[in-house]
Coordinates of C-alpha atoms in Angstrom, one line a residue:
Chain E
M1 CA -107.3 -31.9 298.1
A2 CA -104.0 -30.4 296.8
E3 CA -104.3 -27.7 299.5
I4 CA -104.6 -30.3 302.3
V5 CA -101.7 -32.3 301.0
A6 CA -99.5 -29.2 300.7
K7 CA -100.5 -28.1 304.2
H8 CA -99.9 -31.5 305.9
P9 CA -96.9 -33.2 304.2
D10 CA -96.3 -35.2 307.3
R11 CA -99.6 -36.9 306.9
F12 CA -100.3 -37.0 303.2
A13 CA -97.7 -38.3 300.8
A14 CA -99.7 -37.3 297.7
G15 CA -103.2 -36.6 296.4
V16 CA -105.2 -37.6 293.4
A17 CA -107.8 -35.9 291.2
T18 CA -111.3 -37.3 290.7
L19 CA -112.3 -36.8 287.1
A20 CA -115.8 -36.0 285.9
M21 CA -115.7 -38.2 282.8
N22 CA -119.0 -37.2 281.3
N23 CA -117.1 -34.5 279.4
I24 CA -113.8 -36.0 278.2
D25 CA -112.3 -32.7 277.0
S26 CA -112.8 -31.1 280.4
A27 CA -111.5 -34.3 282.0
L28 CA -108.3 -34.0 280.0
R29 CA -107.8 -30.3 280.9
E30 CA -108.5 -31.1 284.5
T31 CA -105.9 -33.9 284.4
D32 CA -103.3 -31.4 283.1
R33 CA -104.2 -28.9 285.7
A34 CA -104.2 -31.5 288.5
I35 CA -100.8 -32.9 287.7
N36 CA -98.9 -29.8 286.4
D37 CA -100.5 -27.0 288.4
L38 CA -101.6 -28.8 291.6
G39 CA -98.9 -31.4 291.8
L40 CA -101.4 -34.3 292.2
K41 CA -100.1 -37.8 291.4
G42 CA -102.8 -39.4 289.4
V43 CA -106.5 -39.5 288.6
L44 CA -109.5 -41.5 289.7
V45 CA -112.3 -42.7 287.5
Y46 CA -115.3 -44.9 288.2
T47 CA -116.0 -48.3 286.8
N48 CA -118.7 -46.9 284.5
V49 CA -119.4 -43.4 283.1
N50 CA -123.1 -42.9 283.4
G51 CA -123.5 -46.5 282.5
K52 CA -120.9 -46.5 279.7
P53 CA -117.9 -48.9 279.8
L54 CA -114.3 -47.6 280.2
D55 CA -113.1 -49.1 276.9
L56 CA -115.0 -46.7 274.6
P57 CA -112.9 -44.9 272.0
E58 CA -113.8 -41.5 273.6
F59 CA -111.8 -42.4 276.7
M60 CA -108.6 -43.3 274.9
P61 CA -107.1 -39.8 275.0
L62 CA -107.1 -40.0 278.9
Y63 CA -105.2 -43.4 278.8
E64 CA -102.7 -42.0 276.3
K65 CA -102.2 -38.9 278.5
M66 CA -101.7 -40.9 281.7
A67 CA -99.3 -43.3 280.0
N68 CA -97.3 -40.2 278.9
Y69 CA -97.4 -38.8 282.4
D70 CA -96.4 -42.2 283.8
L71 CA -98.8 -41.8 286.6
P72 CA -101.6 -44.1 287.7
I73 CA -105.4 -44.2 287.1
W74 CA -107.4 -45.4 290.1
I75 CA -110.6 -47.2 289.3
H76 CA -113.3 -47.1 291.9
P77 CA -116.5 -49.1 291.7
R78 CA -119.8 -47.3 291.1
R79 CA -123.2 -48.9 291.3
D80 CA -126.4 -48.1 293.2
E81 CA -129.5 -49.9 294.1
T82 CA -131.2 -49.1 290.8
V83 CA -129.1 -51.8 289.1
A84 CA -131.2 -54.9 289.7
D85 CA -129.6 -58.3 290.2
Y86 CA -132.5 -60.1 288.5
I87 CA -134.2 -59.2 285.2
T88 CA -137.6 -59.6 286.9
E89 CA -136.8 -57.0 289.6
S90 CA -136.3 -53.2 289.4
K91 CA -133.6 -52.8 292.0
S92 CA -131.0 -54.6 294.0
K93 CA -132.0 -55.8 297.5
Y94 CA -130.2 -56.1 300.8
R95 CA -127.3 -53.8 299.8
I96 CA -126.1 -56.5 297.4
H97 CA -125.4 -53.7 294.9
G98 CA -122.6 -52.6 297.2
A99 CA -121.4 -55.8 298.9
L100 CA -121.1 -57.8 295.7
G101 CA -122.1 -55.4 292.9
W102 CA -119.1 -53.1 293.5
P103 CA -116.5 -55.9 293.3
Y104 CA -118.3 -57.2 290.2
E105 CA -118.1 -53.7 288.6
T106 CA -114.4 -53.8 289.3
Q107 CA -113.9 -57.2 287.7
V108 CA -115.9 -56.3 284.6
A109 CA -114.1 -53.0 284.2
M110 CA -110.8 -54.8 284.4
A111 CA -112.0 -57.4 281.8
R112 CA -113.2 -54.7 279.4
L113 CA -109.9 -52.8 279.6
V114 CA -108.0 -56.1 279.0
C115 CA -110.2 -57.7 276.3
S116 CA -110.6 -54.5 274.3
G117 CA -106.9 -54.1 274.1
V118 CA -106.4 -50.9 276.1
L119 CA -103.5 -52.5 278.1
E120 CA -102.0 -54.0 275.0
K121 CA -102.1 -50.5 273.4
Y122 CA -100.7 -48.7 276.4
P123 CA -98.3 -51.3 278.1
G124 CA -97.0 -48.6 280.4
L125 CA -100.4 -47.5 281.7
K126 CA -100.9 -48.2 285.4
F127 CA -104.4 -48.9 286.6
I128 CA -105.0 -49.3 290.4
T129 CA -108.1 -51.2 291.5
H130 CA -109.7 -51.2 294.9
H131 CA -110.7 -54.3 297.0
C132 CA -107.7 -56.2 295.6
G133 CA -109.2 -56.5 292.1
G134 CA -112.7 -57.2 293.4
G135 CA -112.1 -60.9 293.4
V136 CA -110.2 -61.3 290.1
P137 CA -107.4 -63.0 292.0
F138 CA -109.8 -65.7 293.3
L139 CA -111.2 -66.2 289.9
A140 CA -107.9 -66.0 288.0
E141 CA -107.7 -69.6 286.7
R142 CA -111.4 -69.5 285.7
I143 CA -110.8 -66.2 283.9
R144 CA -107.8 -67.7 282.1
G145 CA -110.0 -70.4 280.7
W146 CA -113.0 -68.3 279.7
T147 CA -111.1 -65.4 278.1
R148 CA -108.7 -67.5 276.1
V149 CA -108.2 -66.2 272.6
R150 CA -110.2 -68.4 270.3
G151 CA -110.6 -66.4 267.1
D152 CA -114.3 -65.6 267.4
A153 CA -114.0 -61.8 267.0
E154 CA -117.6 -61.2 268.2
R155 CA -117.0 -62.8 271.6
D156 CA -113.3 -63.0 272.1
A157 CA -110.4 -60.7 272.7
D158 CA -108.0 -60.1 269.9
L159 CA -104.7 -59.8 271.8
S160 CA -101.2 -61.0 271.2
K161 CA -100.9 -62.6 274.7
E162 CA -103.3 -64.6 276.8
P163 CA -105.9 -62.2 278.3
I164 CA -105.0 -63.3 281.9
E165 CA -101.5 -61.8 281.4
Y166 CA -103.0 -58.3 281.0
F167 CA -105.1 -58.9 284.1
R168 CA -101.8 -59.2 286.0
M169 CA -100.8 -55.7 284.9
F170 CA -103.3 -54.1 287.2
Y171 CA -102.2 -52.8 290.6
N172 CA -104.6 -53.8 293.3
D173 CA -105.0 -52.4 296.8
T174 CA -105.4 -54.2 300.1
A175 CA -108.8 -52.9 301.0
V176 CA -110.4 -56.3 301.7
N177 CA -111.6 -55.5 305.2
G178 CA -108.8 -57.4 306.9
S179 CA -108.9 -60.7 305.1
T180 CA -105.4 -62.3 305.0
P181 CA -106.6 -65.2 302.8
A182 CA -107.9 -62.7 300.2
L183 CA -104.6 -60.9 300.2
M184 CA -102.7 -64.1 299.8
C185 CA -104.9 -64.8 296.8
G186 CA -104.0 -61.4 295.4
Y187 CA -100.3 -62.0 296.1
A188 CA -100.4 -65.4 294.3
F189 CA -102.0 -63.7 291.3
S190 CA -100.0 -60.5 290.9
K191 CA -97.0 -60.8 293.2
A192 CA -96.1 -58.1 295.8
E193 CA -95.0 -55.6 293.2
H194 CA -98.6 -55.1 292.2
I195 CA -100.2 -54.8 295.6
L196 CA -100.7 -51.4 297.2
F197 CA -101.7 -50.5 300.8
G198 CA -105.3 -49.3 300.8
T199 CA -107.9 -49.4 303.6
D200 CA -111.3 -48.0 302.5
M201 CA -111.0 -45.3 305.2
P202 CA -113.1 -43.3 306.1
F203 CA -115.5 -46.3 305.7
G204 CA -115.5 -48.7 308.6
G205 CA -115.8 -48.1 312.3
E206 CA -114.1 -45.2 314.2
Q207 CA -114.1 -43.0 311.1
G208 CA -112.0 -45.6 309.3
E209 CA -109.4 -46.3 312.0
Q210 CA -110.9 -49.8 312.3
F211 CA -110.2 -50.6 308.7
V212 CA -106.7 -49.2 308.9
R213 CA -105.9 -51.3 311.9
E214 CA -107.4 -54.5 310.4
T215 CA -105.7 -54.0 307.1
V216 CA -102.3 -53.5 308.7
R217 CA -102.9 -56.7 310.8
A218 CA -104.0 -58.6 307.7
I219 CA -100.8 -57.6 305.8
D220 CA -98.7 -58.4 308.8
E221 CA -100.2 -61.9 308.9
M222 CA -99.3 -62.6 305.3
A223 CA -96.8 -65.5 304.9
I224 CA -94.4 -63.4 302.8
P225 CA -91.0 -61.8 303.5
D226 CA -90.8 -58.6 305.4
S227 CA -89.2 -57.0 302.3
E228 CA -92.3 -57.7 300.3
K229 CA -94.6 -56.3 303.1
K230 CA -92.5 -53.1 302.9
M231 CA -93.2 -53.0 299.1
I232 CA -96.9 -53.2 299.8
F233 CA -96.9 -50.6 302.6
E234 CA -94.6 -48.1 301.0
D235 CA -92.2 -48.9 298.2
N236 CA -94.7 -49.7 295.4
A237 CA -96.6 -46.4 296.1
R238 CA -93.3 -44.4 296.0
R239 CA -92.5 -46.0 292.7
L240 CA -95.9 -45.7 291.0
L241 CA -96.6 -42.2 292.2
R242 CA -93.0 -41.2 291.5
L243 CA -92.5 -39.7 294.9
S244 CA -89.1 -38.5 296.1
S245 CA -88.1 -40.8 299.0
Chain Z
M1 CA -128.9 -90.5 285.1
A2 CA -130.3 -93.0 287.7
E3 CA -129.8 -95.7 285.1
I4 CA -126.2 -94.9 284.5
V5 CA -125.5 -94.7 288.2
A6 CA -127.2 -98.1 288.8
K7 CA -125.2 -99.6 285.9
H8 CA -121.8 -98.3 287.0
P9 CA -121.6 -98.3 290.8
D10 CA -117.8 -98.6 290.6
R11 CA -117.7 -95.2 288.8
F12 CA -120.7 -93.2 290.2
A13 CA -121.4 -92.9 293.9
A14 CA -124.6 -91.1 293.4
G15 CA -126.7 -89.0 291.0
V16 CA -128.7 -85.9 291.3
A17 CA -131.9 -84.6 289.6
T18 CA -132.0 -81.3 287.7
L19 CA -135.3 -79.6 288.4
A20 CA -137.3 -77.6 286.0
M21 CA -138.3 -74.8 288.4
N22 CA -140.7 -73.0 286.1
N23 CA -143.5 -75.2 287.5
I24 CA -143.0 -75.7 291.2
D25 CA -145.7 -78.3 291.6
S26 CA -144.1 -80.5 289.0
A27 CA -140.7 -79.8 290.5
L28 CA -141.9 -81.1 293.9
R29 CA -143.4 -84.2 292.3
E30 CA -140.1 -84.8 290.4
T31 CA -138.2 -84.4 293.6
D32 CA -140.2 -87.2 295.2
R33 CA -139.8 -89.4 292.2
A34 CA -136.1 -88.7 291.9
I35 CA -135.3 -89.5 295.6
N36 CA -137.9 -92.2 296.4
D37 CA -138.2 -94.0 293.1
L38 CA -134.9 -93.4 291.4
G39 CA -132.6 -93.3 294.5
L40 CA -131.0 -90.0 293.5
K41 CA -129.3 -88.1 296.3
G42 CA -130.4 -84.5 295.8
V43 CA -131.6 -81.9 293.4
L44 CA -130.0 -79.2 291.3
V45 CA -131.5 -75.8 290.6
Y46 CA -130.1 -72.7 288.9
T47 CA -129.2 -69.3 290.3
N48 CA -132.4 -67.8 288.8
V49 CA -135.6 -69.2 287.5
N50 CA -136.3 -67.4 284.2
G51 CA -134.9 -64.3 285.9
K52 CA -136.6 -64.8 289.2
P53 CA -134.6 -65.0 292.5
L54 CA -134.6 -68.2 294.5
D55 CA -136.0 -66.6 297.6
L56 CA -139.5 -66.1 296.3
P57 CA -142.3 -67.6 298.5
E58 CA -143.3 -70.0 295.6
F59 CA -140.0 -71.9 296.1
M60 CA -140.3 -72.4 299.8
P61 CA -142.0 -75.8 299.5
L62 CA -138.9 -77.2 297.8
Y63 CA -136.7 -76.0 300.6
E64 CA -139.0 -77.5 303.2
K65 CA -139.1 -80.8 301.3
M66 CA -135.3 -81.0 300.9
A67 CA -134.8 -80.1 304.6
N68 CA -137.1 -83.0 305.4
Y69 CA -135.3 -85.4 303.1
D70 CA -132.0 -84.2 304.6
L71 CA -130.4 -84.1 301.2
P72 CA -128.7 -81.2 299.4
I73 CA -129.7 -78.7 296.8
W74 CA -127.0 -77.9 294.3
I75 CA -127.1 -74.3 292.9
H76 CA -125.5 -73.9 289.5
P77 CA -125.0 -70.4 287.9
R78 CA -127.1 -69.5 284.9
R79 CA -126.6 -66.4 282.8
D80 CA -126.1 -65.8 279.1
E81 CA -124.9 -63.0 276.9
T82 CA -128.2 -61.2 276.9
V83 CA -127.6 -60.0 280.5
A84 CA -125.6 -56.8 279.8
D85 CA -122.9 -55.6 282.1
Y86 CA -123.6 -51.9 281.4
I87 CA -127.0 -50.2 281.3
T88 CA -126.0 -48.6 278.0
E89 CA -125.4 -52.0 276.3
S90 CA -127.7 -54.8 275.2
K91 CA -125.4 -57.7 275.9
S92 CA -122.3 -58.9 277.7
K93 CA -119.1 -58.9 275.7
Y94 CA -116.0 -61.1 275.7
R95 CA -117.7 -64.0 277.5
I96 CA -117.7 -61.9 280.7
H97 CA -121.2 -63.2 281.4
G98 CA -119.6 -66.6 282.0
A99 CA -116.2 -65.8 283.3
L100 CA -117.4 -63.3 285.9
G101 CA -121.2 -63.2 285.6
W102 CA -121.6 -66.9 286.6
P103 CA -119.7 -66.4 289.9
Y104 CA -121.6 -63.2 290.5
E105 CA -124.9 -65.1 290.0
T106 CA -123.8 -67.5 292.6
Q107 CA -122.8 -64.8 295.1
V108 CA -126.1 -63.0 294.6
A109 CA -128.1 -66.2 295.0
M110 CA -126.3 -67.0 298.2
A111 CA -126.9 -63.5 299.5
R112 CA -130.6 -63.6 298.7
L113 CA -131.1 -67.0 300.4
V114 CA -129.2 -65.6 303.4
C115 CA -130.8 -62.2 303.7
S116 CA -134.4 -63.3 303.0
G117 CA -134.1 -65.7 305.9
V118 CA -134.3 -69.1 304.0
L119 CA -131.4 -70.5 305.9
E120 CA -132.7 -69.1 309.2
K121 CA -136.0 -70.8 308.5
Y122 CA -134.5 -74.1 307.4
P123 CA -131.3 -74.5 309.5
G124 CA -130.8 -78.1 308.4
L125 CA -131.0 -77.2 304.7
K126 CA -127.8 -78.0 302.7
F127 CA -127.1 -75.9 299.7
I128 CA -124.0 -76.8 297.6
T129 CA -122.5 -74.0 295.4
H130 CA -120.1 -74.4 292.5
H131 CA -116.8 -72.6 292.0
C132 CA -116.2 -72.4 295.8
G133 CA -119.0 -70.0 296.4
G134 CA -118.1 -67.9 293.3
G135 CA -115.8 -65.6 295.3
V136 CA -117.8 -65.2 298.5
P137 CA -114.9 -66.5 300.5
F138 CA -112.6 -63.8 299.0
L139 CA -115.2 -61.1 299.8
A140 CA -116.2 -62.5 303.2
E141 CA -115.1 -59.6 305.4
R142 CA -116.5 -57.1 303.0
I143 CA -119.9 -59.0 303.0
R144 CA -119.8 -59.0 306.7
G145 CA -119.6 -55.3 306.9
W146 CA -122.2 -54.5 304.1
T147 CA -124.9 -57.0 305.2
R148 CA -124.7 -56.3 308.9
V149 CA -128.2 -56.0 310.5
R150 CA -129.0 -52.4 310.9
G151 CA -132.7 -52.2 311.3
D152 CA -133.6 -50.7 307.9
A153 CA -136.1 -53.2 306.8
E154 CA -136.2 -52.0 303.2
R155 CA -132.5 -52.6 302.7
D156 CA -131.3 -54.9 305.4
A157 CA -131.8 -58.5 306.4
D158 CA -133.9 -59.3 309.4
L159 CA -132.0 -62.2 311.0
S160 CA -131.2 -63.3 314.5
K161 CA -127.5 -63.7 313.7
E162 CA -125.1 -61.7 311.6
P163 CA -125.8 -62.5 307.9
I164 CA -122.2 -63.7 307.3
E165 CA -122.9 -66.7 309.7
Y166 CA -125.5 -68.0 307.3
F167 CA -123.1 -67.6 304.4
R168 CA -120.9 -70.1 306.2
M169 CA -123.7 -72.6 306.1
F170 CA -123.3 -73.2 302.4
Y171 CA -121.2 -76.1 301.1
N172 CA -118.9 -75.1 298.3
D173 CA -117.2 -77.2 295.7
T174 CA -113.5 -77.1 294.6
A175 CA -114.2 -76.2 291.0
V176 CA -111.9 -73.2 290.8
N177 CA -109.8 -74.5 287.8
G178 CA -106.9 -75.6 290.0
S179 CA -106.3 -72.5 292.1
T180 CA -104.9 -73.5 295.5
P181 CA -105.0 -69.9 296.8
A182 CA -108.7 -69.7 296.0
L183 CA -109.3 -73.0 297.8
M184 CA -107.3 -71.7 300.8
C185 CA -109.7 -68.7 300.8
G186 CA -112.6 -71.1 300.9
Y187 CA -111.0 -73.1 303.6
A188 CA -110.5 -70.1 305.8
F189 CA -114.1 -69.0 305.3
S190 CA -116.0 -72.3 305.8
K191 CA -113.5 -74.8 307.1
A192 CA -112.9 -78.2 305.5
E193 CA -116.3 -79.6 306.6
H194 CA -118.0 -77.4 304.0
I195 CA -115.8 -78.0 301.0
L196 CA -116.7 -80.7 298.5
F197 CA -114.6 -82.1 295.7
G198 CA -115.9 -80.8 292.4
T199 CA -114.1 -80.3 289.0
D200 CA -116.4 -78.7 286.4
M201 CA -115.9 -81.8 284.2
P202 CA -116.8 -82.3 281.3
F203 CA -115.6 -78.6 280.8
G204 CA -111.9 -78.2 280.4
G205 CA -109.4 -80.0 278.2
E206 CA -109.4 -83.7 277.4
Q207 CA -113.2 -83.9 278.0
G208 CA -112.7 -82.7 281.6
E209 CA -109.7 -84.9 282.5
Q210 CA -107.6 -81.7 282.7
F211 CA -109.8 -80.1 285.3
V212 CA -110.0 -83.3 287.3
R213 CA -106.2 -83.5 287.3
E214 CA -105.7 -79.8 288.1
T215 CA -108.3 -79.8 290.9
V216 CA -106.7 -82.9 292.6
R217 CA -103.3 -81.2 292.4
A218 CA -104.7 -77.9 293.8
I219 CA -106.2 -79.8 296.8
D220 CA -103.1 -81.8 297.3
E221 CA -101.1 -78.5 297.5
M222 CA -103.4 -77.0 300.2
A223 CA -101.5 -76.4 303.5
I224 CA -104.0 -78.5 305.6
P225 CA -103.9 -81.9 307.3
D226 CA -104.4 -85.0 305.2
S227 CA -107.4 -85.8 307.3
E228 CA -109.1 -82.6 306.0
K229 CA -108.1 -83.3 302.4
K230 CA -109.9 -86.7 302.8
M231 CA -112.9 -84.9 304.1
I232 CA -112.9 -82.7 300.9
F233 CA -112.3 -85.6 298.6
E234 CA -114.7 -88.1 300.1
D235 CA -116.0 -87.9 303.7
N236 CA -118.1 -84.7 303.3
A237 CA -119.9 -86.1 300.3
R238 CA -120.6 -89.4 302.0
R239 CA -122.1 -87.5 305.0
L240 CA -124.1 -85.0 302.9
L241 CA -125.5 -87.5 300.4
R242 CA -126.0 -90.0 303.2
L243 CA -124.1 -92.7 301.3
S244 CA -123.3 -96.0 302.9
S245 CA -119.6 -96.3 303.2

């Protein structure tokens, strides 16, 4: 990845390292190598690590390291058909695991990082989600009510602010397959500063070109100032990835 | 419920019967009693029946019956903390089962009714979802791509139209805790004809008055014609429940 980025600076602004999180010590070393030696601009993890949530103590050293580097952590959903949608079934049907299960994985990962206090502990840490937060912007007011701090330690978050305020700290990409209403939901939730251009390429038709085209159109059709569209297309990424302009 | 509706016609336009679906024969008899004897205007089921999906053959007689009555079926989410969000855990934490799990249940129930062909088989059947489809409007373009008919019978739907067209047949209520952007997503997805006023009362502050007030405000703030707001507030319910005006 680093080689391709170095070879085609006119096409690739930056690259990111995918971490194998099953061995956190190796993942930490790989993070240092990726950023210091290879010049990559962040790391990518999945919404679960062999079925484990991202808020376990063993993963905290990565969050501390990335907060210190001041570079983002991408969170990509991961779920296959073996995760059944009903307790009476052994697998998910009709690709529901991907269509709906992936956004749900993203929502839950966000909730766990919020409610366990990871974002309170590392206020400078920048998580980037795909699929515009997987629907969290749509459910924002519902989440606000359900996650309110109520003092029941077993069930509730122990945070100094309302949980929903930490949900707003995530950066969310625009990969919603060309839906302007979904992007406007994301915009209302987190403002333009927290939305990043993303397309899900190479998924979609024409080796991903279709998604690129539809995503650009969907952003163009957002009822927001051009200056904010520029933030989404370019400025936010430059800032987060600390790219020279 | 029927008694209260009969006693206070100035406050309650209609009532609905909640069905115990663990015994379908009893549920069918109760449906007849509720509609013919008690004058109720539909039935309510949950997103799963003791962990079973709503598209099992055993539930088809209810769908046929309600299609014949030309009255709606409400689908309310059901999930408790014992449904874990990670395969390495035994329960859901931080109320995630409700905040996010309930909308997910709704999404999955809709997907199963679509992909199994229930809505193709009963095109006149009217399902009403809570929480504005639980996020389906936000994910619509993603769902469209993932559920496309591809001829792999094991994984895909076998339908005469694109699955997303059946998703648009659902009626979705406005109980999104006062989020106008979420309602605009729902509007873009299914048009005003398929949105029904709903508030989640008696949940919310002030025994539900807070949710009523915030939902009315959220609808008032939708950038749509007043005639369509009237459809959401009143006309659609009169039509679906076949109320005399």
